[in-house]
Amino acid sequence: MTAATVGLRRFLTERPPQPEQCELCAVVVPEDHRHLVDTEQRALVCACTACALLMQQPGAAAGRFRAVPARYLTDPGHRLDERAWEALRIPVGVVFFFRNAALDRLVALYPSPAGATESELEPAAFDEVLGGSRLAALLEPDVEALLLRRDGDAFECHLVPIDVCYELVGRMRLLWQGFDGGAEARAALDAFFDDVRRRAEDIASGSRSSAAPSWPVAQFPAPLEGVAEPQSPEEAELP
C-alpha cells in the first residue's frame, strides 16, 4: 500500500463523533446536559451541572448567561378553545411564546420547514387569552416558553424549558415533507407532546410524573435525502 493510498484512506474513514463540552469550562458533558441562554449573543450554549448552578446565582457573569430550568408545568384550570386560538392569529397548530428580556416583548414562534418562524403577535390578544393565566405569571424571561398545540378540537398549553422548543423546531425541520409535514413528522410531534405531558407538573395538585423522558435530547436521525441537517439547540440563534 502506497503512502498516497494511506493518506486517502484517512478521508474515507468515518470519524467518531466529538464529545460535547461545557462552553464555559470545557469539561465534557453527558447527552442530557444543561443549557444556558447567552443573552448577548441570543444563543443556547452547553453547560455542565456546576456551571449551570453557578449561573443561577444572582449577578453571575453580570447576568449574561441564564440557566435554562428543567421544569415542565401545566394548568388544567386554564382551558383554551377555538375562539382563543383565533384571537392569537396563529396560522399553524403549534406555537411557543417567550419573553425577550432585552427587547422587553413577547415573541411567538412556530416550527416550519425553514426552522423557527416568527408569527405576528398582538400583545392585547395575548393578554386576553393567556395574560391572566398562572402559567404566564410563572414564565421566566428568555429561558422558558409557553408551548401551545391545537389538534382538531383539542387544545393544550404547557410551560416548558426554551431548549426543548428548539429541539422540536429542529426535528420538524428535518422530518417535514410536503404541504402538511407528512406522517413521520406528525408521529414525531405526537411523541414529543406525549413526553411533555408525562413530564409536566400539575400546578393545581402539585403532582408530577416521574417517568423518564422518551424524547431524545440534542439527537437527530440521519438527514433525509435532499434535506439539510438541522441545528442542535445550542447552535440555534434566538430572536
Short mmCIF file of C-alpha atoms in Angstrom, two decimals:
data_model
loop_
_atom_site.label_atom_id
_atom_site.label_comp_id
_atom_site.label_asym_id
_atom_site.label_seq_id
_atom_site.Cartn_x
_atom_site.Cartn_y
_atom_site.Cartn_z
CA MET A 1 0.00 0.00 0.00
CA THR A 2 1.46 3.31 -1.06
CA ALA A 3 1.77 6.37 1.15
CA ALA A 4 -0.77 8.13 -1.09
CA THR A 5 -3.33 5.34 -0.53
CA VAL A 6 -2.82 5.50 3.22
CA GLY A 7 -3.38 9.24 3.10
CA LEU A 8 -6.61 8.88 1.08
CA ARG A 9 -8.00 6.24 3.45
CA ARG A 10 -7.81 8.85 6.20
CA PHE A 11 -10.61 10.78 4.45
CA LEU A 12 -12.74 7.67 3.84
CA THR A 13 -12.75 6.53 7.46
CA GLU A 14 -15.77 7.68 9.43
CA ARG A 15 -14.64 9.85 12.29
CA PRO A 16 -16.12 9.21 15.73
CA PRO A 17 -18.39 11.99 16.99
CA GLN A 18 -16.66 14.53 19.17
CA PRO A 19 -17.99 14.68 22.75
CA GLU A 20 -19.84 17.85 23.64
CA GLN A 21 -18.18 20.19 26.08
CA CYS A 22 -19.30 22.83 28.51
CA GLU A 23 -18.81 26.11 26.68
CA LEU A 24 -17.71 27.85 29.86
CA CYS A 25 -15.17 25.45 31.39
CA ALA A 26 -14.61 22.95 28.52
CA VAL A 27 -15.37 19.84 30.61
CA VAL A 28 -17.06 17.00 28.66
CA VAL A 29 -20.81 16.92 29.31
CA PRO A 30 -23.28 14.00 29.07
CA GLU A 31 -26.03 13.84 26.47
CA ASP A 32 -28.63 15.15 28.91
CA HIS A 33 -26.58 18.22 29.83
CA ARG A 34 -27.97 21.58 30.80
CA HIS A 35 -28.18 24.64 28.56
CA LEU A 36 -27.67 28.33 29.18
CA VAL A 37 -29.09 31.26 27.24
CA ASP A 38 -26.39 33.69 26.19
CA THR A 39 -28.41 36.90 26.34
CA GLU A 40 -25.76 38.90 24.45
CA GLN A 41 -25.37 36.50 21.52
CA ARG A 42 -29.02 35.34 21.68
CA ALA A 43 -27.93 31.70 21.56
CA LEU A 44 -28.19 28.47 23.55
CA VAL A 45 -24.90 27.09 24.88
CA CYS A 46 -24.00 23.78 26.51
CA ALA A 47 -23.16 23.78 30.21
CA CYS A 48 -22.00 21.30 32.83
CA THR A 49 -24.02 20.99 36.03
CA ALA A 50 -21.56 23.07 38.05
CA CYS A 51 -21.56 25.99 35.60
CA ALA A 52 -25.35 25.83 35.23
CA LEU A 53 -25.73 26.03 39.02
CA LEU A 54 -23.24 28.89 39.15
CA MET A 55 -25.20 30.85 36.55
CA GLN A 56 -28.31 30.52 38.68
CA GLN A 57 -26.70 32.71 41.34
CA PRO A 58 -27.74 36.39 41.31
CA GLY A 59 -25.23 38.56 39.47
CA ALA A 60 -23.23 35.67 37.97
CA ALA A 61 -21.42 36.72 34.77
CA ALA A 62 -23.14 40.10 35.10
CA GLY A 63 -26.35 38.41 34.03
CA ARG A 64 -25.09 37.46 30.55
CA PHE A 65 -25.82 33.73 30.94
CA ARG A 66 -29.13 32.44 32.24
CA ALA A 67 -29.60 28.78 33.15
CA VAL A 68 -32.49 27.05 31.40
CA PRO A 69 -34.73 25.49 34.09
CA ALA A 70 -35.78 21.85 33.88
CA ARG A 71 -39.38 22.33 34.96
CA TYR A 72 -42.49 21.42 32.96
CA LEU A 73 -45.81 22.82 34.17
CA THR A 74 -49.43 22.58 33.09
CA ASP A 75 -52.62 24.20 34.41
CA PRO A 76 -55.79 22.13 33.87
CA GLY A 77 -57.83 25.02 35.23
CA HIS A 78 -56.95 27.24 32.26
CA ARG A 79 -58.60 25.97 29.11
CA LEU A 80 -58.16 27.16 25.55
CA ASP A 81 -60.83 26.98 22.87
CA GLU A 82 -61.22 27.83 19.20
CA ARG A 83 -62.16 31.43 19.94
CA ALA A 84 -58.99 31.92 21.98
CA TRP A 85 -56.84 30.32 19.27
CA GLU A 86 -58.35 32.53 16.59
CA ALA A 87 -57.72 35.59 18.75
CA LEU A 88 -54.00 34.76 18.81
CA ARG A 89 -54.00 34.61 14.99
CA ILE A 90 -51.69 31.59 14.89
CA PRO A 91 -51.61 30.12 11.35
CA VAL A 92 -50.44 26.64 12.42
CA GLY A 93 -51.19 24.03 15.06
CA VAL A 94 -48.12 24.51 17.28
CA VAL A 95 -46.60 27.70 18.66
CA PHE A 96 -44.43 28.78 21.57
CA PHE A 97 -44.24 32.15 23.29
CA PHE A 98 -41.37 33.54 25.31
CA ARG A 99 -40.40 36.94 26.64
CA ASN A 100 -37.28 38.52 25.17
CA ALA A 101 -35.91 40.46 28.14
CA ALA A 102 -33.59 42.65 26.05
CA LEU A 103 -36.45 43.82 23.84
CA ASP A 104 -38.99 43.64 26.66
CA ARG A 105 -41.58 41.98 24.45
CA LEU A 106 -43.19 38.64 23.81
CA VAL A 107 -42.10 36.60 20.81
CA ALA A 108 -44.28 33.98 19.10
CA LEU A 109 -42.50 31.28 17.08
CA TYR A 110 -43.69 28.13 15.36
CA PRO A 111 -41.88 25.17 13.76
CA SER A 112 -41.72 25.17 9.96
CA PRO A 113 -39.66 23.59 7.17
CA ALA A 114 -37.47 26.73 7.33
CA GLY A 115 -36.89 26.48 11.09
CA ALA A 116 -38.35 28.71 13.81
CA THR A 117 -40.70 31.19 12.13
CA GLU A 118 -41.95 34.27 13.93
CA SER A 119 -45.67 34.97 13.97
CA GLU A 120 -47.19 38.41 14.29
CA LEU A 121 -48.40 38.82 17.85
CA GLU A 122 -50.82 41.38 19.18
CA PRO A 123 -49.91 41.98 22.84
CA ALA A 124 -53.56 42.72 23.64
CA ALA A 125 -54.61 39.34 22.22
CA PHE A 126 -52.01 37.51 24.28
CA ASP A 127 -53.08 39.37 27.42
CA GLU A 128 -56.70 38.44 26.76
CA VAL A 129 -56.05 34.75 26.11
CA LEU A 130 -53.02 33.91 28.27
CA GLY A 131 -52.02 37.01 30.22
CA GLY A 132 -54.14 36.14 33.25
CA SER A 133 -53.10 32.51 33.42
CA ARG A 134 -50.97 31.11 36.21
CA LEU A 135 -48.52 29.70 33.68
CA ALA A 136 -47.93 33.14 32.15
CA ALA A 137 -47.34 34.56 35.63
CA LEU A 138 -44.61 31.95 36.28
CA LEU A 139 -42.90 32.30 32.89
CA GLU A 140 -39.19 33.17 33.22
CA PRO A 141 -37.91 35.56 30.50
CA ASP A 142 -35.57 34.12 27.84
CA VAL A 143 -35.30 30.64 29.37
CA GLU A 144 -38.88 29.30 29.40
CA ALA A 145 -41.76 29.25 26.93
CA LEU A 146 -45.47 28.68 26.82
CA LEU A 147 -45.94 25.85 24.34
CA LEU A 148 -49.38 25.58 22.74
CA ARG A 149 -50.87 22.96 20.45
CA ARG A 150 -54.15 22.65 18.62
CA ASP A 151 -55.05 19.17 17.36
CA GLY A 152 -58.54 19.21 15.90
CA ASP A 153 -60.87 20.28 18.71
CA ALA A 154 -58.25 19.61 21.41
CA PHE A 155 -56.08 22.40 22.81
CA GLU A 156 -53.21 22.27 25.28
CA CYS A 157 -50.76 24.68 26.90
CA HIS A 158 -47.59 23.89 28.87
CA LEU A 159 -44.76 25.85 30.41
CA VAL A 160 -41.51 24.23 29.22
CA PRO A 161 -37.75 24.91 29.02
CA ILE A 162 -36.91 27.01 25.96
CA ASP A 163 -34.35 24.48 24.68
CA VAL A 164 -36.96 21.75 24.14
CA CYS A 165 -38.88 24.13 21.87
CA TYR A 166 -35.83 24.38 19.64
CA GLU A 167 -35.45 20.59 19.81
CA LEU A 168 -38.93 20.41 18.34
CA VAL A 169 -38.12 23.03 15.70
CA GLY A 170 -35.08 21.03 14.58
CA ARG A 171 -36.98 17.76 14.44
CA MET A 172 -39.84 19.23 12.40
CA ARG A 173 -37.40 20.88 10.00
CA LEU A 174 -35.67 17.55 9.46
CA LEU A 175 -38.76 15.38 9.03
CA TRP A 176 -41.12 17.77 7.24
CA GLN A 177 -42.39 16.56 3.88
CA GLY A 178 -44.97 18.02 1.54
CA PHE A 179 -47.61 20.57 2.47
CA ASP A 180 -48.74 19.19 5.83
CA GLY A 181 -45.47 17.72 7.11
CA GLY A 182 -46.19 14.08 6.38
CA ALA A 183 -46.88 11.07 8.58
CA GLU A 184 -43.37 10.85 10.05
CA ALA A 185 -43.38 14.47 11.21
CA ARG A 186 -46.87 14.10 12.71
CA ALA A 187 -45.82 10.96 14.58
CA ALA A 188 -42.75 12.75 15.95
CA LEU A 189 -44.93 15.67 17.03
CA ASP A 190 -47.32 13.31 18.84
CA ALA A 191 -44.40 11.60 20.59
CA PHE A 192 -42.98 14.94 21.66
CA PHE A 193 -46.23 16.10 23.26
CA ASP A 194 -46.78 12.70 24.87
CA ASP A 195 -43.44 13.19 26.59
CA VAL A 196 -44.26 16.77 27.61
CA ARG A 197 -47.49 15.56 29.25
CA ARG A 198 -45.64 12.80 31.13
CA ARG A 199 -43.10 15.24 32.47
CA ALA A 200 -45.44 18.11 33.28
CA GLU A 201 -46.28 19.03 36.86
CA ASP A 202 -49.88 19.94 37.56
CA ILE A 203 -49.65 23.27 39.37
CA ALA A 204 -53.18 22.78 40.72
CA SER A 205 -52.45 19.49 42.51
CA GLY A 206 -48.67 19.56 42.81
CA SER A 207 -48.44 16.07 41.31
CA ARG A 208 -45.65 15.24 38.94
CA SER A 209 -44.85 12.26 36.78
CA SER A 210 -41.53 10.57 37.45
CA ALA A 211 -41.40 8.99 34.01
CA ALA A 212 -38.07 9.33 32.27
CA PRO A 213 -38.15 11.45 29.11
CA SER A 214 -38.67 9.49 25.92
CA TRP A 215 -37.88 12.48 23.70
CA PRO A 216 -34.17 12.42 22.83
CA VAL A 217 -32.12 15.46 23.84
CA ALA A 218 -29.95 17.06 21.15
CA GLN A 219 -30.07 13.94 18.96
CA PHE A 220 -31.38 13.80 15.43
CA PRO A 221 -31.61 10.92 12.95
CA ALA A 222 -29.57 10.89 9.78
CA PRO A 223 -30.66 13.69 7.41
CA LEU A 224 -33.26 12.80 4.81
CA GLU A 225 -32.13 12.89 1.21
CA GLY A 226 -32.21 16.46 -0.04
CA VAL A 227 -32.85 17.92 3.42
CA ALA A 228 -30.17 19.73 5.41
CA GLU A 229 -29.50 18.52 8.93
CA PRO A 230 -30.97 20.93 11.46
CA GLN A 231 -29.03 22.81 14.06
CA SER A 232 -28.85 21.39 17.54
CA PRO A 233 -30.49 23.58 20.20
CA GLU A 234 -27.19 25.01 21.38
CA GLU A 235 -26.48 26.21 17.82
CA ALA A 236 -29.83 27.92 17.50
CA GLU A 237 -29.97 31.67 17.28
CA LEU A 238 -32.70 33.10 19.45
CA PRO A 239 -34.81 36.08 18.39
#
